[in-house]
Amino acid sequence: MRKSHCIPVVEGHVPAAGQRFLSRKDLCDKVGVTFPYLWRLIREGKFPAGREVGSRTFWLESEVDAWMSARPVRAYRKPEEVA
């Protein structure tokens, strides 16, 4: 018999439309960095923590998207400032 990968329903919690979990591989692919680097950011409180789903850990895509959107825009020198 095939194992079910259903996410348990938490009473009183309604997930946002389009909200989904990201595995560690999906997370690293989406953010574009290695997991050891993300793990350091998580321990420092600078990246959203994962959610326990059974014995595995997943990240809410909406929280990852919000973190990505909150990154500062890189400031480049204007062409006339280049020496």
Short mmCIF file of C-alpha atoms in Angstrom, two decimals:
data_model
loop_
_atom_site.label_atom_id
_atom_site.label_comp_id
_atom_site.label_asym_id
_atom_site.label_seq_id
_atom_site.Cartn_x
_atom_site.Cartn_y
_atom_site.Cartn_z
CA MET A 1 0.00 0.00 0.00
CA ARG A 2 1.26 3.47 -0.88
CA LYS A 3 2.09 5.91 1.91
CA SER A 4 -0.01 9.06 2.05
CA HIS A 5 1.80 12.40 2.03
CA CYS A 6 -1.18 14.44 3.17
CA ILE A 7 -0.53 17.42 5.38
CA PRO A 8 -2.51 17.29 8.62
CA VAL A 9 -5.17 19.94 9.07
CA VAL A 10 -4.51 22.30 11.96
CA GLU A 11 -7.74 23.41 13.60
CA GLY A 12 -8.39 27.10 13.11
CA HIS A 13 -5.72 27.48 10.41
CA VAL A 14 -6.72 28.14 6.83
CA PRO A 15 -3.78 27.97 4.40
CA ALA A 16 -3.48 30.80 1.90
CA ALA A 17 -4.42 30.05 -1.69
CA GLY A 18 -1.46 28.65 -3.57
CA GLN A 19 0.54 28.03 -0.39
CA ARG A 20 2.79 24.99 -0.61
CA PHE A 21 5.72 23.33 1.10
CA LEU A 22 9.25 23.27 -0.29
CA SER A 23 11.61 20.37 0.33
CA ARG A 24 15.26 21.09 1.13
CA LYS A 25 16.23 20.52 -2.52
CA ASP A 26 13.39 22.75 -3.79
CA LEU A 27 14.36 25.39 -1.23
CA CYS A 28 18.01 25.47 -2.33
CA ASP A 29 17.00 25.53 -6.01
CA LYS A 30 14.58 28.41 -5.41
CA VAL A 31 16.94 30.56 -3.33
CA GLY A 32 20.08 29.65 -5.28
CA VAL A 33 22.38 28.95 -2.36
CA THR A 34 23.64 25.84 -0.56
CA PHE A 35 21.82 24.33 2.41
CA PRO A 36 24.76 24.82 4.81
CA TYR A 37 24.54 28.56 4.10
CA LEU A 38 20.75 28.57 4.64
CA TRP A 39 21.19 26.52 7.82
CA ARG A 40 23.54 29.18 9.17
CA LEU A 41 20.98 31.90 8.37
CA ILE A 42 18.22 29.85 10.05
CA ARG A 43 20.32 29.40 13.22
CA GLU A 44 21.04 33.16 13.25
CA GLY A 45 17.31 33.92 12.89
CA LYS A 46 17.83 35.53 9.48
CA PHE A 47 15.84 32.98 7.42
CA PRO A 48 12.42 31.37 8.01
CA ALA A 49 12.57 28.14 9.99
CA GLY A 50 11.19 24.96 8.49
CA ARG A 51 7.99 23.18 9.51
CA GLU A 52 7.86 19.64 10.83
CA VAL A 53 5.80 17.33 8.65
CA GLY A 54 6.11 13.86 10.07
CA SER A 55 9.82 13.14 10.34
CA ARG A 56 10.74 15.62 7.59
CA THR A 57 11.19 19.38 7.42
CA PHE A 58 9.60 21.64 4.81
CA TRP A 59 9.52 25.40 4.29
CA LEU A 60 6.45 27.45 3.43
CA GLU A 61 6.96 28.88 -0.03
CA SER A 62 5.12 32.09 0.94
CA GLU A 63 7.59 32.74 3.79
CA VAL A 64 10.55 32.06 1.50
CA ASP A 65 9.08 34.39 -1.15
CA ALA A 66 8.59 37.12 1.48
CA TRP A 67 12.21 36.70 2.65
CA MET A 68 13.45 36.93 -0.95
CA SER A 69 11.37 40.05 -1.61
CA ALA A 70 12.72 41.69 1.55
CA ARG A 71 16.36 41.39 0.39
CA PRO A 72 17.85 44.82 -0.25
CA VAL A 73 18.32 45.96 -3.82
CA ARG A 74 22.00 46.11 -4.75
CA ALA A 75 23.21 49.65 -5.30
CA TYR A 76 25.50 50.01 -8.30
CA ARG A 77 27.68 52.99 -9.06
CA LYS A 78 26.46 55.18 -11.88
CA PRO A 79 28.61 55.06 -15.03
CA GLU A 80 29.95 58.58 -14.46
CA GLU A 81 31.24 57.55 -10.99
CA VAL A 82 33.43 54.77 -12.41
CA ALA A 83 37.09 55.85 -12.33
#
